[in-house]
Short mmCIF file of C-alpha atoms in Angstrom, two decimals:
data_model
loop_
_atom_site.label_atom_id
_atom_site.label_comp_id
_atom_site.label_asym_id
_atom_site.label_seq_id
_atom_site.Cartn_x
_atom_site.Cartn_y
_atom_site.Cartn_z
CA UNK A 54 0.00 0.00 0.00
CA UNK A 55 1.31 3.66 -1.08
CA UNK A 56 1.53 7.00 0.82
CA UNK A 57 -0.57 8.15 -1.20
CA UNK A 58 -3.70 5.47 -0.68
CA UNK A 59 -3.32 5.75 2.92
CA UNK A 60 -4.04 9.43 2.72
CA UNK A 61 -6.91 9.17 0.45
CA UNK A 62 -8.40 6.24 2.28
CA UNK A 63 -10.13 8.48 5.45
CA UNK A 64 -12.45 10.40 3.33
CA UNK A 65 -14.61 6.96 2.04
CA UNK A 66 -15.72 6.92 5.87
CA UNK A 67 -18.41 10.00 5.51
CA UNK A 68 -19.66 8.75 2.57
CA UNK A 69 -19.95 5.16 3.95
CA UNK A 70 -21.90 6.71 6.84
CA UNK A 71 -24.15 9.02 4.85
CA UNK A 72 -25.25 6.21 2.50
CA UNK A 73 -25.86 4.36 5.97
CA UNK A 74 -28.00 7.48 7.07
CA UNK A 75 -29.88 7.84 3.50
CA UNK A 76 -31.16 4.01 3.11
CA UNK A 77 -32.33 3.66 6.47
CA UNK A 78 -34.18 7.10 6.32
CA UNK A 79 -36.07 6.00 3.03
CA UNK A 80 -37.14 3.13 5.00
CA UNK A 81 -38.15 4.77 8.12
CA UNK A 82 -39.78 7.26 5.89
CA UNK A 83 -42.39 5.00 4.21
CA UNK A 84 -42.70 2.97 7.44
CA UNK A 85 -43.93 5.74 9.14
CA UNK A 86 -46.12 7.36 6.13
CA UNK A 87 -48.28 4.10 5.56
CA UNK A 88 -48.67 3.76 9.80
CA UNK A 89 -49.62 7.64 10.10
CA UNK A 90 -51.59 8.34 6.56
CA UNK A 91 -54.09 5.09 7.74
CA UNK A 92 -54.96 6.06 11.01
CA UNK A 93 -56.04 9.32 10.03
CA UNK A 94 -57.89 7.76 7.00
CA UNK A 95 -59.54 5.22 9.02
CA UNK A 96 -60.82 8.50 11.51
CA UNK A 97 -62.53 9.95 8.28
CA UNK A 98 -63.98 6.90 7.60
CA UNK A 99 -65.48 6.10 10.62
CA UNK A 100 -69.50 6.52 10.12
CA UNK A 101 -68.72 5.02 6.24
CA UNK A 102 -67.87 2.23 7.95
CA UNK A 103 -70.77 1.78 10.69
CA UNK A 104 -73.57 2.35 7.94
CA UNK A 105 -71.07 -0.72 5.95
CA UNK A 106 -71.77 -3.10 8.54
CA UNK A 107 -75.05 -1.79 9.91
CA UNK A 108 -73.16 -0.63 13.72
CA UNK A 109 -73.42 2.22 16.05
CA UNK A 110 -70.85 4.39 15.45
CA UNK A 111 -69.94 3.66 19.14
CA UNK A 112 -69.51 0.41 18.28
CA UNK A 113 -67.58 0.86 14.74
CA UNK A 114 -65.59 3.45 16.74
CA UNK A 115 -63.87 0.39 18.65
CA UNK A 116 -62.06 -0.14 15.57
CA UNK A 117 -59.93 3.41 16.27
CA UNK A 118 -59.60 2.78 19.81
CA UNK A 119 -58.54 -0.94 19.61
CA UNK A 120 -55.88 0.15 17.61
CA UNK A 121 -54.67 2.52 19.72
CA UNK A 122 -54.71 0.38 22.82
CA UNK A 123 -52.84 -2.30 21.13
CA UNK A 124 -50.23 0.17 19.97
CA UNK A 125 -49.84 1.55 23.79
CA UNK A 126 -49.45 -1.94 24.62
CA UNK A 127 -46.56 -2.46 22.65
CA UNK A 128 -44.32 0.53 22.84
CA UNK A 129 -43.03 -0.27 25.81
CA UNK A 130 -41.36 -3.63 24.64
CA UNK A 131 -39.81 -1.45 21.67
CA UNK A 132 -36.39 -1.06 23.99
CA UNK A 133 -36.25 -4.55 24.79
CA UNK A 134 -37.02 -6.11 21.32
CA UNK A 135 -34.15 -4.07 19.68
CA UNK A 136 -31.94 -4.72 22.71
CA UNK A 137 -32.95 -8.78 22.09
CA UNK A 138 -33.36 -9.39 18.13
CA UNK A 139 -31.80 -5.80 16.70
CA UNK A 140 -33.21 -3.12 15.40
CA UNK A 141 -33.96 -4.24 11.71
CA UNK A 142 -36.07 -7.80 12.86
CA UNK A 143 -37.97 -5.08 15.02
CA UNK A 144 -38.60 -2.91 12.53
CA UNK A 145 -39.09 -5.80 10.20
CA UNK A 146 -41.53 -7.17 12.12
CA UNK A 147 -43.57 -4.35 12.56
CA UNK A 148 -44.03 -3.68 9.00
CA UNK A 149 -45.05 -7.80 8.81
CA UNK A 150 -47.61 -6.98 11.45
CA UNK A 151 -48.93 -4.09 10.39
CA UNK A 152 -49.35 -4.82 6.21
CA UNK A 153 -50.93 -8.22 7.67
CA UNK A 154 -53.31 -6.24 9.93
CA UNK A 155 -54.27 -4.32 7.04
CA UNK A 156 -55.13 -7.63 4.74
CA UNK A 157 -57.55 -8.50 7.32
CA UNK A 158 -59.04 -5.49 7.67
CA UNK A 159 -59.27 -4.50 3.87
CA UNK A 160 -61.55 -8.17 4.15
CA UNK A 161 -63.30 -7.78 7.76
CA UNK A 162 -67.09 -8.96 7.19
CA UNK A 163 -68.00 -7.41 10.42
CA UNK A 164 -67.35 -4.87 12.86
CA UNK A 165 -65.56 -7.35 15.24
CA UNK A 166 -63.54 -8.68 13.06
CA UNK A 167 -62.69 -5.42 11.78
CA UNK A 168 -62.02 -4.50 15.56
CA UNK A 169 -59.46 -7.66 15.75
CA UNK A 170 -57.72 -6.50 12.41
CA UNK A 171 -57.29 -3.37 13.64
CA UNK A 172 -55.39 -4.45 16.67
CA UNK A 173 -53.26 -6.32 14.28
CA UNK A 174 -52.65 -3.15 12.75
CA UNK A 175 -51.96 -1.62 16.27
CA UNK A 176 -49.22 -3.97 17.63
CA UNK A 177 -47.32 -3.60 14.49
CA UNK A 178 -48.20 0.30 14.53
CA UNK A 179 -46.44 0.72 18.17
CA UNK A 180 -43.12 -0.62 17.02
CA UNK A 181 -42.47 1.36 13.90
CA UNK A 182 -42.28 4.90 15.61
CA UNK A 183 -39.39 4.07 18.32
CA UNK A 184 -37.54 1.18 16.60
CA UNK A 185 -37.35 3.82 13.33
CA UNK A 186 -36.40 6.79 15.30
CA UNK A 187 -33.60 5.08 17.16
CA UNK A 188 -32.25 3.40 13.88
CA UNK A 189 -32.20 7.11 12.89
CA UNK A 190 -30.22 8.29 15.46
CA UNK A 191 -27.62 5.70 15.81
CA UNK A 192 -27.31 6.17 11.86
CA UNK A 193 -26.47 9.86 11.99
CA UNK A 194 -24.00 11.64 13.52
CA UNK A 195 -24.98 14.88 16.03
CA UNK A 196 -23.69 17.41 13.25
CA UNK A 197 -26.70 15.51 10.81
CA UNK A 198 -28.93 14.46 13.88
CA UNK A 199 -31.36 17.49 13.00
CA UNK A 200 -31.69 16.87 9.55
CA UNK A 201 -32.50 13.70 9.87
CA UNK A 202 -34.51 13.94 12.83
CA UNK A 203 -36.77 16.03 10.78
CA UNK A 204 -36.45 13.44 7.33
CA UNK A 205 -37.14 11.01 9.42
CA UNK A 206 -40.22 12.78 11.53
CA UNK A 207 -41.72 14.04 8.53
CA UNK A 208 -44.85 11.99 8.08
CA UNK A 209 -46.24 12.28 11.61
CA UNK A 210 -46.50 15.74 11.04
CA UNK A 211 -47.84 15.92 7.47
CA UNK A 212 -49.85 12.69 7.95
CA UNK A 213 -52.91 13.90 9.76
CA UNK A 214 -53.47 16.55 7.44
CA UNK A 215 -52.80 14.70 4.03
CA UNK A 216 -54.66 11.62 5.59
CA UNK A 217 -58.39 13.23 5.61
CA UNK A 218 -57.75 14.36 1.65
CA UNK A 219 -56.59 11.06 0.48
CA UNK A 220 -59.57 8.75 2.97
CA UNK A 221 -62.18 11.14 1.93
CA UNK A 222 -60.77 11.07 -2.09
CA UNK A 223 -61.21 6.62 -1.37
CA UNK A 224 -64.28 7.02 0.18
CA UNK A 225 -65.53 9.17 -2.56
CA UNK A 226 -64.21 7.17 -5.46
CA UNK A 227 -63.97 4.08 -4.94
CA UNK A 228 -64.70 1.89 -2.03
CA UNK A 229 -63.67 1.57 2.14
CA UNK A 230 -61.84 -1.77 1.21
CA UNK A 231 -59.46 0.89 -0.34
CA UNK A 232 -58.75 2.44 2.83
CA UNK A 233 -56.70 -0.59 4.15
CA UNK A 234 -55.50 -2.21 0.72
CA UNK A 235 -53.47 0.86 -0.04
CA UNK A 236 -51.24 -0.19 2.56
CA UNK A 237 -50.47 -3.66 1.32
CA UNK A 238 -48.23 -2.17 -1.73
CA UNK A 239 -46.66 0.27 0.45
CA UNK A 240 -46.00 -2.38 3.76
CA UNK A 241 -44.73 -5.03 0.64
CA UNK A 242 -41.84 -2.30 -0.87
CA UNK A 243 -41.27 -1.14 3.16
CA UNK A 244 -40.75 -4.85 3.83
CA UNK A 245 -38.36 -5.89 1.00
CA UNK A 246 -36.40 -2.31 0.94
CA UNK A 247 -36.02 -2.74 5.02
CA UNK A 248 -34.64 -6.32 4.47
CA UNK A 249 -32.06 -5.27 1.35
CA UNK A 250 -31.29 -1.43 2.79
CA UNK A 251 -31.10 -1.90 6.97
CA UNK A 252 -27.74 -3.41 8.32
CA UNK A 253 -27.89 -6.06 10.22
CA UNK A 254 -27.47 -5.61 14.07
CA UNK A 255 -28.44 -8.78 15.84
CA UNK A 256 -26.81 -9.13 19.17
CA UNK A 257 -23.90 -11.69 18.35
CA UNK A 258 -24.25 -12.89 21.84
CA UNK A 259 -27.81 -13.69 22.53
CA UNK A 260 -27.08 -14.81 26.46
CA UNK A 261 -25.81 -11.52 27.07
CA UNK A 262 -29.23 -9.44 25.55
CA UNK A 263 -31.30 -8.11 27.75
CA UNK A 264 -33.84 -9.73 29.88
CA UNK A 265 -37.61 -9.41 29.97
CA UNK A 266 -38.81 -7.19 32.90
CA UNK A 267 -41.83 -9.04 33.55
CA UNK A 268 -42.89 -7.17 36.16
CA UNK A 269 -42.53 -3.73 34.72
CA UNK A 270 -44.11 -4.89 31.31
CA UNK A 271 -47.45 -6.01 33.20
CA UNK A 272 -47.61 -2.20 35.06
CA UNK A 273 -46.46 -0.48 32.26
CA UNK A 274 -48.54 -2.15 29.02
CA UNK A 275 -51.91 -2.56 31.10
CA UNK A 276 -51.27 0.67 32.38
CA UNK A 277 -51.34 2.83 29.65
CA UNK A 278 -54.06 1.70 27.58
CA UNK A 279 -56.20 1.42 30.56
CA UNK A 280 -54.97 5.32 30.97
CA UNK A 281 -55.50 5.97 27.26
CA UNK A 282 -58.85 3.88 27.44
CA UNK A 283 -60.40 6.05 29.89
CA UNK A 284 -59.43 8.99 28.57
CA UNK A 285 -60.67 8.34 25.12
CA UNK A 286 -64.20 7.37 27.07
CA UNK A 287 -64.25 10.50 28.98
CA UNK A 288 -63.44 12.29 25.69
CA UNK A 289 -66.68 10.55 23.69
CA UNK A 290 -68.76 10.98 26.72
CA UNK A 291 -68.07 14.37 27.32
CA UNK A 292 -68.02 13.37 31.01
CA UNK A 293 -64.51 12.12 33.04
CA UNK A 294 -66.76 11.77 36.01
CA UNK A 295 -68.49 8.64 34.71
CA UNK A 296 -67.11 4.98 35.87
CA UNK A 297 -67.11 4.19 32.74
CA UNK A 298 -63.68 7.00 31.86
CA UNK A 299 -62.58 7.48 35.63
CA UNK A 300 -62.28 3.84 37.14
CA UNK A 301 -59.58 3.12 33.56
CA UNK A 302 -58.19 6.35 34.35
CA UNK A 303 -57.71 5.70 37.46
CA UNK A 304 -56.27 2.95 37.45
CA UNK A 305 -54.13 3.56 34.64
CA UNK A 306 -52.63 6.33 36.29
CA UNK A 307 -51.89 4.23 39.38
CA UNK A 308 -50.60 0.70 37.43
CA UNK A 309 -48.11 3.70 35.48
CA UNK A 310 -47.14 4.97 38.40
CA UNK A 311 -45.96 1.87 40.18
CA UNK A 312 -43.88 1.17 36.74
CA UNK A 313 -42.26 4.30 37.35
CA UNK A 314 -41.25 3.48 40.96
CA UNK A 315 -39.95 0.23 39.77
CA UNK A 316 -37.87 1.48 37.07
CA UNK A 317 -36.20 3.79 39.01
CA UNK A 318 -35.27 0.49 41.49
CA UNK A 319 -34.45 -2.53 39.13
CA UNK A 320 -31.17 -3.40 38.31
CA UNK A 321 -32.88 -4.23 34.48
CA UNK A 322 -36.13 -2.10 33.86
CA UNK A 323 -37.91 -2.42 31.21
CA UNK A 324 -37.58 1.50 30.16
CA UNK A 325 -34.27 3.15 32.26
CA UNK A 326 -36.19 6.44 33.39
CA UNK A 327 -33.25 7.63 35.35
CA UNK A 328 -32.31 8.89 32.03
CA UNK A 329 -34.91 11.76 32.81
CA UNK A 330 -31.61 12.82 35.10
CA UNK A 331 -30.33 14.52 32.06
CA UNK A 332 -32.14 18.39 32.22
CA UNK A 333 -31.52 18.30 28.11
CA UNK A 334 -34.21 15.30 27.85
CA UNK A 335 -36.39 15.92 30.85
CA UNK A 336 -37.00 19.75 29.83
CA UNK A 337 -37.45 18.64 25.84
CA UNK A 338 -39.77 15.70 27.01
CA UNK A 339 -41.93 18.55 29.42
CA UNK A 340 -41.72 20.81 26.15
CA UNK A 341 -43.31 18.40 24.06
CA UNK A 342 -45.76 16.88 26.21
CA UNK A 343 -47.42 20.59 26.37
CA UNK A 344 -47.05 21.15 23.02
CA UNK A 345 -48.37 17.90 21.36
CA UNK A 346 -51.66 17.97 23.61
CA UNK A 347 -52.16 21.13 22.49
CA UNK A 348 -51.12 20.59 18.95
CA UNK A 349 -52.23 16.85 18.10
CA UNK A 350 -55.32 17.26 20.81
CA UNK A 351 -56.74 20.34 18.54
CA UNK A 352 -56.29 18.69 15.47
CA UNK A 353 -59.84 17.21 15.80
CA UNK A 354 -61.08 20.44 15.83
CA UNK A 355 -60.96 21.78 12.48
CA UNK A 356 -62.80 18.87 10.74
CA UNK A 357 -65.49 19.39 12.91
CA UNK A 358 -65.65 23.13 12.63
CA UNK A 359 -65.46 22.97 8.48
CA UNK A 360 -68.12 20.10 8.36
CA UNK A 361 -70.41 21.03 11.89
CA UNK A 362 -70.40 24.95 10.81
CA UNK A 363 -69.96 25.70 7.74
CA UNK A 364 -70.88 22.02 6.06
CA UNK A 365 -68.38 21.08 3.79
CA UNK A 366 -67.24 17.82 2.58
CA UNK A 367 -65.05 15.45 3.66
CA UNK A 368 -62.69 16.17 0.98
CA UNK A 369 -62.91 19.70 1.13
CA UNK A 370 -61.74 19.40 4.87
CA UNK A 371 -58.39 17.75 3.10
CA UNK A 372 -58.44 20.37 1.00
CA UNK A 373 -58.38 22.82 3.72
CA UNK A 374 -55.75 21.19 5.55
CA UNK A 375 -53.56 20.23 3.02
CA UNK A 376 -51.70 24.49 2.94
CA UNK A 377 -51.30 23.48 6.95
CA UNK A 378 -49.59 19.94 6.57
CA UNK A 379 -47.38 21.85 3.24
CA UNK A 380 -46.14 24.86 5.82
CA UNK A 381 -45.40 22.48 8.70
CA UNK A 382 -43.52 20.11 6.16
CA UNK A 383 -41.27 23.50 4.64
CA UNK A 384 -40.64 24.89 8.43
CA UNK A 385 -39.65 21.76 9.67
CA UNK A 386 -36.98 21.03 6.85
CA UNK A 387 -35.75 24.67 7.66
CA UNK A 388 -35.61 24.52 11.58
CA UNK A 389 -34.52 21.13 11.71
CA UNK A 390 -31.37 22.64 9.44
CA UNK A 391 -31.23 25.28 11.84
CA UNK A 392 -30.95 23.43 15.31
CA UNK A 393 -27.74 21.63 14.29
CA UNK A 394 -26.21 25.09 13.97
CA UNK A 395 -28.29 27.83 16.06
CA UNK A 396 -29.23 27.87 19.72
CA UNK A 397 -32.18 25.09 20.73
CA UNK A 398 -33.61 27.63 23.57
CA UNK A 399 -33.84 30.45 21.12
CA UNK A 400 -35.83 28.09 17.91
CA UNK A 401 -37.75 26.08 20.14
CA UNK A 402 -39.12 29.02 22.33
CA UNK A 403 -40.33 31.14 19.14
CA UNK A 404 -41.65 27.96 17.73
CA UNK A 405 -43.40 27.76 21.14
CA UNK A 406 -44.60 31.59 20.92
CA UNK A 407 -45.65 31.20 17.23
CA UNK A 408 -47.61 27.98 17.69
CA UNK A 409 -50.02 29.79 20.66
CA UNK A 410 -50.09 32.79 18.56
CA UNK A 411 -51.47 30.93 15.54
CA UNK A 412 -53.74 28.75 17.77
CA UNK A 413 -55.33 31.77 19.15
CA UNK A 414 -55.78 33.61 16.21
CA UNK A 415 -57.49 30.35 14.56
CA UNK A 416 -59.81 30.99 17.59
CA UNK A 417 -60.61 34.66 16.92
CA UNK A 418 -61.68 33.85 13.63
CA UNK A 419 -63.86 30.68 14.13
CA UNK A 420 -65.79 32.74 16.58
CA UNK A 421 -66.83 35.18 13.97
CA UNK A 422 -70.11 33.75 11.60
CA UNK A 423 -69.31 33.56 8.10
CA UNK A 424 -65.88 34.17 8.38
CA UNK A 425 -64.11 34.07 5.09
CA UNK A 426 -62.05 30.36 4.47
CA UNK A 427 -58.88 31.40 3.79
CA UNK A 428 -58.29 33.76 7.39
CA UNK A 429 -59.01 30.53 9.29
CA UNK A 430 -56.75 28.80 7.01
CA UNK A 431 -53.91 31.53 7.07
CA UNK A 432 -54.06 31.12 11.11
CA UNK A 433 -54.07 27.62 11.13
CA UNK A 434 -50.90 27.86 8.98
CA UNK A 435 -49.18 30.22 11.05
CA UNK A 436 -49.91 27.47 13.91
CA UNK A 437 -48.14 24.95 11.37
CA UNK A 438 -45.23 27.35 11.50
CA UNK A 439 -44.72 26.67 15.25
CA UNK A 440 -45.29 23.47 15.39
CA UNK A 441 -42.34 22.90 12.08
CA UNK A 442 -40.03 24.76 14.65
CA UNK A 443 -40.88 22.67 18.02
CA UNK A 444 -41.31 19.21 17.35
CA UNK A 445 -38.92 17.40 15.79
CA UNK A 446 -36.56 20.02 16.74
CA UNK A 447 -36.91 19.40 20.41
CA UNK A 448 -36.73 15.62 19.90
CA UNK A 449 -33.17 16.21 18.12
CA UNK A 450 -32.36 18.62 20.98
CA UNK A 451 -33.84 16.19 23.69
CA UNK A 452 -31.56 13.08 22.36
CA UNK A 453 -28.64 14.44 21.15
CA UNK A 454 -25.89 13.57 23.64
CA UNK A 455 -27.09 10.64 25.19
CA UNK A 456 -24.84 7.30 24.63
CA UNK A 457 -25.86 5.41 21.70
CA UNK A 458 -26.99 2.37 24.33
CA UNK A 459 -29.64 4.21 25.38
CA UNK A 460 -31.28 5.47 22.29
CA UNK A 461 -33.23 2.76 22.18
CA UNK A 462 -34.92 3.57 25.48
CA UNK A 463 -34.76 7.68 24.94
CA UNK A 464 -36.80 6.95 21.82
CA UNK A 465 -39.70 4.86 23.55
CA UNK A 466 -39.74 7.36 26.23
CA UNK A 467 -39.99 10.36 23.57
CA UNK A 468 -43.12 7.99 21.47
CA UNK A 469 -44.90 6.90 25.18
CA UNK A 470 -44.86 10.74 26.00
CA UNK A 471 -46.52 11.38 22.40
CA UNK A 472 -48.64 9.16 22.61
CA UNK A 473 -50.05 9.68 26.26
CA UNK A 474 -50.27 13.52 25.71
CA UNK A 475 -52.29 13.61 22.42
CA UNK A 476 -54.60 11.49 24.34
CA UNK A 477 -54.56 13.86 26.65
CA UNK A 478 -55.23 16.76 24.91
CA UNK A 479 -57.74 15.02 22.21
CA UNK A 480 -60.09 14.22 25.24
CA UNK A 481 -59.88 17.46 27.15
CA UNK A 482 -60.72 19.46 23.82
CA UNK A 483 -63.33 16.62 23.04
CA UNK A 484 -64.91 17.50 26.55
CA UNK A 485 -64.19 21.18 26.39
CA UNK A 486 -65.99 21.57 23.08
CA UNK A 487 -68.99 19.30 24.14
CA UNK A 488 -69.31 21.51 27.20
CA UNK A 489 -68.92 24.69 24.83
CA UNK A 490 -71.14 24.24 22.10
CA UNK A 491 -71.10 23.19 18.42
CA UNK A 492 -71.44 26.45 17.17
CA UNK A 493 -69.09 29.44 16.63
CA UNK A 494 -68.45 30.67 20.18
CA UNK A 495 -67.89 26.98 21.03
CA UNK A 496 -65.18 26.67 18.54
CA UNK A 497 -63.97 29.74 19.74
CA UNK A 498 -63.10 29.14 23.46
CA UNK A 499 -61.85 25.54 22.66
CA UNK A 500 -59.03 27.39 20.67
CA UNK A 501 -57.83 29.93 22.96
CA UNK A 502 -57.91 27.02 25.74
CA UNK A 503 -55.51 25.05 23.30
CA UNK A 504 -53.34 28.22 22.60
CA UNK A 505 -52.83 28.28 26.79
CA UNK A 506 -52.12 24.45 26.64
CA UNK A 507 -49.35 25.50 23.79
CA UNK A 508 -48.12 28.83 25.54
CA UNK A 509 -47.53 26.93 28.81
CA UNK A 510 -44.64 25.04 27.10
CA UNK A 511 -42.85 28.42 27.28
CA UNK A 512 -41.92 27.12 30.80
CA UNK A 513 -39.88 23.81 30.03
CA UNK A 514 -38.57 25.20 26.56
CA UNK A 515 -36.72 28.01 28.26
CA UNK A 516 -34.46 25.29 30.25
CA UNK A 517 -33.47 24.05 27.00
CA UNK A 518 -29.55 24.61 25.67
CA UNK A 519 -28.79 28.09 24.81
CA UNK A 520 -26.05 27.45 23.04
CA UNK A 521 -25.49 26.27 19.89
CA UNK A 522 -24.97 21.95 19.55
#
């Protein structure tokens, strides 16, 4: 070997690494798409569906919370699987589980067994989030962690507002078996692209993996769709004071807290929380918890204002989203640029700021009769702005210098605090706009509550970094 080959060797290492980062973000990419573009189909869908197989909606609605329930079920085993069978058979079978659960749905002949496909669909749903995001991570290095944070966090944000435009475009033209058989060509190229394109990273010593934390898994799993349960029954209800949404609640609240106390004593937990030791991830996991029950919790607002008041279609509701989903998509691409190089504080508070600023105008204007379509739109985009510059952001922010052994568990924490506080917020607006009204002034004070929820994550965002990464 020359002088001159060992000097021109070093340089192949980026671009080793970068190729690394690029296949497992197309993966991760149209993981996530297919999971987040058919829940929010499947919401639109909802009533199609109970007049298809002659149910209550209440009933037919079992098919959304099932799901969900299953998926908080699983998350919490996303650490451990990785730690025990890698990262790519996790991720692998996920998309198995969930392309599968979306077979049997596409050919449910009634609304149980449309129930049971859709906690299929659920279980394979709760692994794709945190086993993708950590294969992101350990893929990219902290000068690239933003930009591919936000790659890679793209279609949760752009999901819910593309998903009503393409469900209510199936529903329109063709039939609801459409609604779960577009997944099956998108799971199939997920499924072969994640077996050629992911590297392997099986534990070479399987004796030395990880154990089960039996224990903590039967507080833990139990105790958060029992929490989410109860919450999504006080939400429908319009009432947290019935048995029926405070006994789950209750005792969700109570079989979560016990895992907490244990994980902060076992040698082996199933999710390490002492990690919340580190003021970087406990003040971006406080920031986002705010922000995504107010952001993701007021999300079912606007489909029921455009079709309740002013009685448009379901795919003119798409329609109305989609300039929200296009702004959040363009601000995240540009902040998530931005945090590798700028100060986190300084971004994530103005994000913060802009967010409650655009949720509260969205409220002034709803309130008003009549109000012309493209001011409510032009707030609700402003909103979108805020949200491009918090969420993903703070997630890169949160995670950035922990170890790479415990991504795996920083990213489970970061999709369990998603999860529980879009719950949260989706059943408090629910209640809040039940208690309200249906009608403009309704609308109206359900916003400005939301733009409080956002504005309070002023408090945890200003103990982020201030200076740059």
């Amino acid at each position: 070997m020359t002088t001159g080959q060992l000097v021109e060797a070093p340089p192949e290492m980026p671009r080793a690494s970068s190729t690394a980062l690029n296949r497992t973000l197309v993966v991760v990419i149209i993981g996530s798409m297919m999971s987040v573009l058919d829940t929010t189909i499947v919401n639109v869908a909802l009533r199609s569906l109970a007049e298809t197989f002659h149910a209550s909606l209440t009933t037919i609605q079992w098919a959304t919370t099932a799901y969900t329930l299953a998926l908080a079920a699983v998350v919490p085993t996303a650490a451990w699987a990785m730690g025990r069978i890698g990262a790519k058979r996790s991720y692998l079978t996920a998309l198995v589980l969930f392309t599968l659960g979306s077979l049997l749905a596409a050919f449910a002949w009634d609304a149980g067994s449309l129930i049971a496909a859709r906690a299929v669909q659920g279980i394979g749903g709760g692994l794709l989030m945190p086993v993708g995001m950590t294969m992101v991570m350990r893929a990219a290095d902290s000068e690239r962690l933003g930009r591919a944070m936000a790659l890679g966090g793209l279609p949760i944000l752009i999901g819910p507002v593309l998903g009503p435009l393409l469900g209510g475009w199936l529903l329109d033209a063709t039939s609801w078996h459409w609604i779960f058989l577009v997944n099956l060509p998108i799971g199939a190229a997920a499924t072969v692209l994640a077996a050629k394109l992911l590297r392997s990273d099986r534990p070479s010593d399987p004796s030395a993996a990880p154990k089960l934390d039996l224990p903590g898994l039967l507080t833990l799993s139990p105790g958060l769709a029992l929490l989410l349960f109860g919450l999504a029954r006080g939400g429908e209800q319009g009432d947290f004071g019935t048995l029926g949404a405070l006994l789950p609640t209750l005792a969700g609240a109570l079989l979560v807290a016990a895992f907490g106390r244990r994980a902060l004593t076992a040698r082996q937990p199933l999710l390490n929380l002492r990690l919340l030791r580190d003021r970087r991830l406990a003040a971006g996991i406080g920031t986002l918890a705010l922000f995504t029950a107010g952001y993701f919790g007021s999300m079912l607002l606007g489909p029921v204002y455009w079709q309740q008041v002013r009685g448009v279609s379901p795919t003119e509701v798409g329609m109305l989203g989609a300039p929200v989903g296009l702004t959040v998509g363009l601000t995240l691409q540009i902040a998530a640029r931005r945090i590798d190089t700028v100060s986190p504080r300084r971004l994530i508070t103005a994000g913060v700021a802009l967010g409650a600023l655009g949720m509260l105008l969205t409220g002034l204007q709803v309130g008003v009769p009549d109000v012309a379509a493209w001011r409510v739109v032009g707030s609700a985009m402003l909103m979108g702005v805020g949200a491009g510059m918090v969420l993903m952001p703070t997630m890169t922010t949160a995670s950035r210098d922990l170890p790479k052994d415990q991504l795996a568990a920083a990213s489970t924490v970061l999709s369990i605090n998603s999860q529980v506080w879009a719950s949260v917020g989706t059943a408090l607006f629910s209640v809040l706009l039940g208690t309200a009204g249906l009608d403009p002034a309704g609308f109206r004070t359900t916003y400005v509550i939301a733009a409080g929820v956002l504005a309070l994550g002023l408090l945890p965002a200003a103990l982020l970094p201030g200076r740059r990464p």
